[in-house]
Amino acid sequence: MLRRIHVKLELRAAPEHRETAERVHGFYAESCPLYRSLKAAIGITT
């Protein structure tokens, strides 16, 4: 039985976009349909 998933994200961006990338990473999961479907049944971490 699958109980948990750990997702590793790698984003390459210019240094001047670091702040934006970190901000987007903070809310990306809630915008992902797959995450929203599974989050109640499976622990998902990044």
PDB file of C-alpha atoms in Angstrom:
ATOM      1  CA  MET A   1       0.000   0.000   0.000  1.00  0.00           C
ATOM      2  CA  LEU A   2       1.325   3.409  -0.948  1.00  0.00           C
ATOM      3  CA  ARG A   3       1.361   5.720   2.060  1.00  0.00           C
ATOM      4  CA  ARG A   4       3.721   8.520   1.178  1.00  0.00           C
ATOM      5  CA  ILE A   5       5.451  10.205  -1.765  1.00  0.00           C
ATOM      6  CA  HIS A   6       8.427  12.552  -1.665  1.00  0.00           C
ATOM      7  CA  VAL A   7       8.747  14.819  -4.692  1.00  0.00           C
ATOM      8  CA  LYS A   8      12.087  16.354  -5.590  1.00  0.00           C
ATOM      9  CA  LEU A   9      11.811  19.481  -7.689  1.00  0.00           C
ATOM     10  CA  GLU A  10      14.779  20.965  -9.501  1.00  0.00           C
ATOM     11  CA  LEU A  11      14.330  24.388 -10.985  1.00  0.00           C
ATOM     12  CA  ARG A  12      17.037  26.130 -12.930  1.00  0.00           C
ATOM     13  CA  ALA A  13      16.747  29.884 -13.135  1.00  0.00           C
ATOM     14  CA  ALA A  14      18.947  32.925 -13.266  1.00  0.00           C
ATOM     15  CA  PRO A  15      20.023  34.241  -9.855  1.00  0.00           C
ATOM     16  CA  GLU A  16      17.861  37.331 -10.251  1.00  0.00           C
ATOM     17  CA  HIS A  17      14.758  35.082 -10.363  1.00  0.00           C
ATOM     18  CA  ARG A  18      15.531  33.170  -7.159  1.00  0.00           C
ATOM     19  CA  GLU A  19      13.055  35.088  -4.980  1.00  0.00           C
ATOM     20  CA  THR A  20      10.237  34.478  -7.473  1.00  0.00           C
ATOM     21  CA  ALA A  21      11.109  30.778  -7.779  1.00  0.00           C
ATOM     22  CA  GLU A  22      11.071  30.299  -4.005  1.00  0.00           C
ATOM     23  CA  ARG A  23       7.736  32.111  -3.708  1.00  0.00           C
ATOM     24  CA  VAL A  24       6.144  29.979  -6.445  1.00  0.00           C
ATOM     25  CA  HIS A  25       7.471  26.777  -4.868  1.00  0.00           C
ATOM     26  CA  GLY A  26       5.540  27.724  -1.727  1.00  0.00           C
ATOM     27  CA  PHE A  27       2.134  27.477  -3.426  1.00  0.00           C
ATOM     28  CA  TYR A  28       2.806  25.207  -6.414  1.00  0.00           C
ATOM     29  CA  ALA A  29       1.398  22.052  -4.811  1.00  0.00           C
ATOM     30  CA  GLU A  30      -2.034  23.565  -4.191  1.00  0.00           C
ATOM     31  CA  SER A  31      -2.225  24.400  -7.912  1.00  0.00           C
ATOM     32  CA  CYS A  32      -1.394  20.822  -8.962  1.00  0.00           C
ATOM     33  CA  PRO A  33      -4.504  18.710  -9.713  1.00  0.00           C
ATOM     34  CA  LEU A  34      -2.710  15.442  -8.917  1.00  0.00           C
ATOM     35  CA  TYR A  35      -1.546  16.721  -5.534  1.00  0.00           C
ATOM     36  CA  ARG A  36      -5.003  17.997  -4.664  1.00  0.00           C
ATOM     37  CA  SER A  37      -6.517  14.608  -5.562  1.00  0.00           C
ATOM     38  CA  LEU A  38      -4.065  12.563  -3.500  1.00  0.00           C
ATOM     39  CA  LYS A  39      -3.208  14.749  -0.508  1.00  0.00           C
ATOM     40  CA  ALA A  40      -6.021  13.451   1.715  1.00  0.00           C
ATOM     41  CA  ALA A  41      -5.033   9.806   1.228  1.00  0.00           C
ATOM     42  CA  ILE A  42      -1.239   9.927   0.796  1.00  0.00           C
ATOM     43  CA  GLY A  43       1.390  12.024   2.547  1.00  0.00           C
ATOM     44  CA  ILE A  44       3.196  14.099  -0.080  1.00  0.00           C
ATOM     45  CA  THR A  45       6.307  16.119   0.767  1.00  0.00           C
ATOM     46  CA  THR A  46       8.724  18.211  -1.256  1.00  0.00           C
TER      47      THR A  46
END
